[in-house]
Structure formats: C-alpha cells, structure tokens
Amino acid sequence: MAIFAFDAGRGHLGYCLQLLTSVALGAACGALVQTLVAPARRPVRRRQRVGDLYTNLAELLRTAAHSLRTDDACAALADASTWRERAAQITDEAVAAAASVAAEQENARLNPRPDPADSPRLLARSQAAIQTARLCATHLQSLAREIDHARADGKKQCLSQRFRFSCADSLQHLADGLEQTGHVKRTTQEDLEEALARARASLREIIGLPGEAEARCRDCLVLRGALLNDIERIAVDLKHAPPEMDQAEQAVRRRPGRTSPARRRSSV
C-alpha cells in the first residue's frame, strides 16, 4: 500500500499520509463493526440438531421394524417405499446439518465473542456424527429399495415371517444404538456395544435359520443377502462412529491455541 501511495502521489508525502490514514480508518471501522455486531455463537444448538437427526433416524428404523413384524407379508412390505422416502429426507437433513455446522465452525474461527462451549471440539465431533448418520440413512434407503423391488417382482415369498421378524429385531436394536450415538452427551461405549451385540445376535439367528423351500432359489438368496448386508453396514458404521468422533476431536486438540483442559472435558 505504501508503494502504491508513493507512486500515485508522485512522491508527495501529504498525499501518501492521507491515503494511508484512510486505509487505517477503514480497517479500524471494519474491526469495530465485526466486534460489535458479530453473529451469536450457537455450537450447542448445532449439536442438538445432530441429536435430533439421530432421533429421527432411530424412529424410522423402529417404524420399519414394526412394519416387518406384521403377519401379512403383503402388508409388511407395503410401507417400504415410505421408509425409502423418509430415509432420503433424513439424508437431506444431514446435508443441511453438515452445512450448518460448517458455518458455525467458520463463525468460531472469525468471531471475537467468547467461546461458550469449546466449540471447535464440539463441532468437529458433530461433523463426524453427521457423516455416520448419512451413511446409515443411505443403507436404510438401499434396504427399502430391495424390499420395494421384491414386492414389485412378486418375490415376497422369499421374505418369510421368521426372516422378517429377525430383521425387525435387529433394526430395533440398531435404533437403540443410534440413540446412544446421537446423545448430546458423550456416547457410552458399553451401552452402544450392547445394542450392537443384540443386533448382530438377531442377524446370526437369520443366518442359522434352516433352509426353507422358498429360500433355496438363487433370487431369494440374493435378496436375503442384500438385506442382511445393508443391516450389517448400519451396525458397522455405528461401531466406528465413537472412534471417528474421538479422532476428529483429537485433531482439533492438537492444533495450536486450544482451550484449557478443564473446558475440554465438557460433555459432548
């Protein structure tokens, strides 16, 4: 700026000083406005939005489980298109939540207001949690799509009552795991592992079912395998969610200029 002022003013000191003073006043006004009217910081509200995302996804899994427990095969599979649409909506909600958290992360870096809740750590965990929710919603969409296609192709006999009931039990336990992961407080690893163990036990029951006549054809085996694969993927993503959130938090902690250890121990 000094070189520009010297060249524009043809070496006149008075012109250079006026220009530099204008620049200084503009910078001071900008800093003052940023300090006085800086946007409010709401990291806890963003984290609560992530908790709501997990609650909605858990409710959808419970709805799917309730439908699969219906005795009538046609009625049990009729709602699959509804689950698919709702899972797509939850995916969109996850995208919006990720954008909201990213905006708050930017706000935390540039905002002169005091940090209310160690937001860099809190928001980093939130981004990791959102990614897990998106993956789980995608797997549920895939599961609903397979059921929809089976119903349209007249293959509902491939999904016997025992198979559907075992799938429903597994989805119910995975819903419990989602609620454990989506808490505003830190995830209790023992409770999550217990829910996942129950979900996998239900899957083992499915695999251990005796060979049924309608399940021996190749199409039935492929359909059942696809459904079990989608359920297992949800379980795997939930299992890895707490470590991934911890890694995101540790990455923030390693950055220079972090907050005090006492504030780092706040609940997430």
Short mmCIF file of N, CA, C and O in Angstrom, two decimals, residues 34 39-47 50 94-113 115-131 244-245 247-253 255 258 268:
data_model
loop_
_atom_site.label_atom_id
_atom_site.label_comp_id
_atom_site.label_asym_id
_atom_site.label_seq_id
_atom_site.Cartn_x
_atom_site.Cartn_y
_atom_site.Cartn_z
N GLN A 34 -17.13 -5.61 13.24
CA GLN A 34 -17.07 -7.06 13.48
C GLN A 34 -17.17 -7.37 14.97
O GLN A 34 -17.76 -8.37 15.37
N PRO A 39 -22.01 -12.14 14.72
CA PRO A 39 -23.12 -13.08 14.92
C PRO A 39 -22.95 -13.89 16.20
O PRO A 39 -21.84 -14.18 16.63
N ALA A 40 -24.07 -14.26 16.78
CA ALA A 40 -24.05 -15.05 18.01
C ALA A 40 -23.47 -16.43 17.74
O ALA A 40 -23.57 -16.95 16.63
N ARG A 41 -22.90 -17.05 18.76
CA ARG A 41 -22.32 -18.38 18.63
C ARG A 41 -23.27 -19.39 19.25
O ARG A 41 -23.68 -19.26 20.40
N ARG A 42 -23.60 -20.41 18.48
CA ARG A 42 -24.59 -21.40 18.94
C ARG A 42 -24.09 -22.83 18.68
O ARG A 42 -24.77 -23.62 18.03
N PRO A 43 -22.92 -23.21 19.17
CA PRO A 43 -22.45 -24.58 18.92
C PRO A 43 -23.32 -25.65 19.58
O PRO A 43 -23.50 -26.73 19.03
N VAL A 44 -23.86 -25.36 20.77
CA VAL A 44 -24.70 -26.35 21.45
C VAL A 44 -25.98 -26.60 20.66
O VAL A 44 -26.45 -27.73 20.56
N ARG A 45 -26.54 -25.54 20.09
CA ARG A 45 -27.75 -25.69 19.28
C ARG A 45 -27.46 -26.53 18.04
O ARG A 45 -28.28 -27.36 17.63
N ARG A 46 -26.28 -26.35 17.45
CA ARG A 46 -25.92 -27.17 16.28
C ARG A 46 -25.80 -28.63 16.70
O ARG A 46 -26.23 -29.52 15.98
N ARG A 47 -25.22 -28.88 17.87
CA ARG A 47 -25.08 -30.27 18.33
C ARG A 47 -26.45 -30.88 18.62
O ARG A 47 -26.67 -32.07 18.37
N VAL A 50 -27.90 -32.20 15.54
CA VAL A 50 -27.38 -33.52 15.20
C VAL A 50 -28.09 -34.59 16.02
O VAL A 50 -28.42 -35.67 15.51
N ALA A 94 -29.35 -34.35 6.90
CA ALA A 94 -27.95 -34.49 7.29
C ALA A 94 -27.05 -33.52 6.51
O ALA A 94 -26.12 -32.92 7.07
N VAL A 95 -27.34 -33.38 5.22
CA VAL A 95 -26.57 -32.43 4.41
C VAL A 95 -26.74 -31.01 4.94
O VAL A 95 -25.78 -30.24 5.06
N ALA A 96 -27.99 -30.65 5.27
CA ALA A 96 -28.25 -29.31 5.80
C ALA A 96 -27.58 -29.12 7.16
O ALA A 96 -27.03 -28.05 7.45
N ALA A 97 -27.60 -30.17 7.99
CA ALA A 97 -26.96 -30.08 9.31
C ALA A 97 -25.45 -29.92 9.15
O ALA A 97 -24.81 -29.15 9.89
N ALA A 98 -24.86 -30.63 8.19
CA ALA A 98 -23.41 -30.50 7.96
C ALA A 98 -23.05 -29.08 7.52
O ALA A 98 -22.05 -28.52 7.96
N ALA A 99 -23.88 -28.50 6.65
CA ALA A 99 -23.64 -27.12 6.22
C ALA A 99 -23.78 -26.16 7.38
O ALA A 99 -23.00 -25.19 7.51
N SER A 100 -24.75 -26.41 8.26
CA SER A 100 -24.95 -25.56 9.43
C SER A 100 -23.76 -25.63 10.37
O SER A 100 -23.29 -24.61 10.89
N VAL A 101 -23.26 -26.83 10.59
CA VAL A 101 -22.10 -26.99 11.47
C VAL A 101 -20.86 -26.35 10.85
O VAL A 101 -20.05 -25.71 11.53
N ALA A 102 -20.70 -26.50 9.52
CA ALA A 102 -19.56 -25.88 8.85
C ALA A 102 -19.62 -24.36 8.97
O ALA A 102 -18.59 -23.70 9.18
N ALA A 103 -20.82 -23.79 8.85
CA ALA A 103 -20.96 -22.34 9.01
C ALA A 103 -20.60 -21.92 10.43
O ALA A 103 -19.96 -20.87 10.64
N GLU A 104 -20.99 -22.72 11.41
CA GLU A 104 -20.66 -22.39 12.80
C GLU A 104 -19.16 -22.53 13.05
O GLU A 104 -18.58 -21.78 13.83
N GLN A 105 -18.51 -23.49 12.38
CA GLN A 105 -17.06 -23.62 12.51
C GLN A 105 -16.35 -22.38 11.96
O GLN A 105 -15.38 -21.90 12.55
N GLU A 106 -16.84 -21.89 10.84
CA GLU A 106 -16.27 -20.65 10.28
C GLU A 106 -16.53 -19.48 11.22
O GLU A 106 -15.65 -18.64 11.44
N ASN A 107 -17.72 -19.45 11.77
CA ASN A 107 -18.07 -18.39 12.72
C ASN A 107 -17.17 -18.44 13.94
O ASN A 107 -16.74 -17.42 14.48
N ALA A 108 -16.84 -19.66 14.41
CA ALA A 108 -15.99 -19.80 15.60
C ALA A 108 -14.58 -19.31 15.34
O ALA A 108 -13.93 -18.77 16.25
N ARG A 109 -14.09 -19.47 14.11
CA ARG A 109 -12.73 -19.03 13.81
C ARG A 109 -12.62 -17.51 13.73
O ARG A 109 -11.59 -16.94 14.09
N LEU A 110 -13.65 -16.84 13.24
CA LEU A 110 -13.55 -15.40 12.98
C LEU A 110 -14.30 -14.55 14.00
O LEU A 110 -14.21 -13.33 13.93
N ASN A 111 -15.01 -15.18 14.91
CA ASN A 111 -15.87 -14.43 15.82
C ASN A 111 -15.10 -13.99 17.06
O ASN A 111 -14.45 -14.80 17.72
N PRO A 112 -15.17 -12.69 17.42
CA PRO A 112 -14.46 -12.23 18.62
C PRO A 112 -15.20 -12.53 19.92
O PRO A 112 -14.64 -12.31 20.99
N ARG A 113 -16.43 -13.02 19.84
CA ARG A 113 -17.17 -13.32 21.06
C ARG A 113 -16.53 -14.49 21.80
O ARG A 113 -15.92 -15.37 21.18
N ASP A 115 -15.91 -18.05 23.50
CA ASP A 115 -16.35 -19.40 23.13
C ASP A 115 -17.21 -19.96 24.25
O ASP A 115 -16.73 -20.16 25.37
N PRO A 116 -18.50 -20.26 24.00
CA PRO A 116 -19.39 -20.69 25.09
C PRO A 116 -19.21 -22.14 25.50
O PRO A 116 -19.57 -22.50 26.61
N ALA A 117 -18.69 -23.00 24.63
CA ALA A 117 -18.68 -24.42 24.98
C ALA A 117 -17.57 -25.17 24.25
O ALA A 117 -17.77 -26.29 23.80
N ASP A 118 -16.37 -24.56 24.15
CA ASP A 118 -15.28 -25.22 23.45
C ASP A 118 -15.75 -25.71 22.07
O ASP A 118 -15.65 -26.89 21.73
N SER A 119 -16.29 -24.78 21.29
CA SER A 119 -16.99 -25.14 20.06
C SER A 119 -16.12 -25.85 19.02
O SER A 119 -16.65 -26.70 18.30
N PRO A 120 -14.81 -25.56 18.86
CA PRO A 120 -14.06 -26.31 17.84
C PRO A 120 -14.12 -27.82 18.08
O PRO A 120 -14.33 -28.59 17.14
N ARG A 121 -13.95 -28.25 19.31
CA ARG A 121 -14.03 -29.67 19.62
C ARG A 121 -15.44 -30.20 19.44
O ARG A 121 -15.66 -31.27 18.86
N LEU A 122 -16.40 -29.44 19.92
CA LEU A 122 -17.81 -29.85 19.84
C LEU A 122 -18.25 -29.99 18.40
O LEU A 122 -18.89 -30.98 18.01
N LEU A 123 -17.89 -29.04 17.57
CA LEU A 123 -18.33 -29.05 16.18
C LEU A 123 -17.61 -30.11 15.36
O LEU A 123 -18.18 -30.67 14.43
N ALA A 124 -16.35 -30.39 15.70
CA ALA A 124 -15.63 -31.45 14.99
C ALA A 124 -16.30 -32.81 15.23
O ALA A 124 -16.46 -33.61 14.31
N ARG A 125 -16.71 -33.06 16.47
CA ARG A 125 -17.43 -34.30 16.77
C ARG A 125 -18.77 -34.34 16.04
O ARG A 125 -19.21 -35.40 15.58
N SER A 126 -19.41 -33.19 15.93
CA SER A 126 -20.71 -33.14 15.26
C SER A 126 -20.58 -33.50 13.78
O SER A 126 -21.42 -34.22 13.23
N GLN A 127 -19.55 -33.00 13.13
CA GLN A 127 -19.36 -33.32 11.71
C GLN A 127 -19.15 -34.82 11.50
O GLN A 127 -19.70 -35.42 10.57
N ALA A 128 -18.37 -35.46 12.38
CA ALA A 128 -18.17 -36.90 12.27
C ALA A 128 -19.47 -37.66 12.51
O ALA A 128 -19.76 -38.65 11.83
N ALA A 129 -20.27 -37.18 13.48
CA ALA A 129 -21.55 -37.84 13.76
C ALA A 129 -22.51 -37.71 12.58
O ALA A 129 -23.26 -38.64 12.26
N ILE A 130 -22.52 -36.56 11.93
CA ILE A 130 -23.39 -36.35 10.77
C ILE A 130 -23.03 -37.31 9.64
O ILE A 130 -23.91 -37.87 8.98
N GLN A 131 -21.75 -37.51 9.42
CA GLN A 131 -21.33 -38.43 8.37
C GLN A 131 -21.84 -39.84 8.63
O GLN A 131 -22.30 -40.54 7.71
N GLU A 244 -14.37 -42.45 15.45
CA GLU A 244 -14.20 -41.39 14.46
C GLU A 244 -14.45 -40.02 15.07
O GLU A 244 -13.75 -39.05 14.75
N MET A 245 -15.44 -39.92 15.96
CA MET A 245 -15.68 -38.65 16.64
C MET A 245 -14.52 -38.30 17.56
O MET A 245 -14.11 -37.13 17.65
N GLN A 247 -11.39 -39.20 17.10
CA GLN A 247 -10.28 -38.79 16.24
C GLN A 247 -10.45 -37.35 15.76
O GLN A 247 -9.48 -36.58 15.70
N ALA A 248 -11.69 -36.98 15.41
CA ALA A 248 -11.94 -35.60 14.99
C ALA A 248 -11.64 -34.63 16.13
O ALA A 248 -11.07 -33.54 15.91
N GLU A 249 -12.02 -35.02 17.34
CA GLU A 249 -11.75 -34.16 18.50
C GLU A 249 -10.25 -34.04 18.75
O GLU A 249 -9.74 -32.94 19.02
N GLN A 250 -9.53 -35.17 18.68
CA GLN A 250 -8.09 -35.14 18.92
C GLN A 250 -7.38 -34.28 17.87
O GLN A 250 -6.39 -33.60 18.19
N ALA A 251 -7.86 -34.31 16.63
CA ALA A 251 -7.25 -33.49 15.59
C ALA A 251 -7.36 -32.01 15.93
O ALA A 251 -6.44 -31.22 15.68
N VAL A 252 -8.51 -31.62 16.52
CA VAL A 252 -8.69 -30.22 16.91
C VAL A 252 -7.81 -29.89 18.10
O VAL A 252 -7.22 -28.82 18.18
N ARG A 253 -7.69 -30.81 19.04
CA ARG A 253 -6.88 -30.56 20.23
C ARG A 253 -5.41 -30.37 19.91
O ARG A 253 -4.70 -29.66 20.63
N ARG A 255 -4.21 -28.83 17.47
CA ARG A 255 -3.94 -27.53 16.85
C ARG A 255 -3.46 -26.55 17.90
O ARG A 255 -3.86 -26.61 19.06
N ARG A 258 -5.34 -24.04 21.57
CA ARG A 258 -6.57 -24.65 22.03
C ARG A 258 -6.92 -24.17 23.42
O ARG A 258 -6.14 -23.56 24.12
N VAL A 268 -20.06 -33.96 25.50
CA VAL A 268 -20.40 -33.91 24.09
C VAL A 268 -21.23 -35.15 23.78
O VAL A 268 -20.82 -36.24 24.08
#
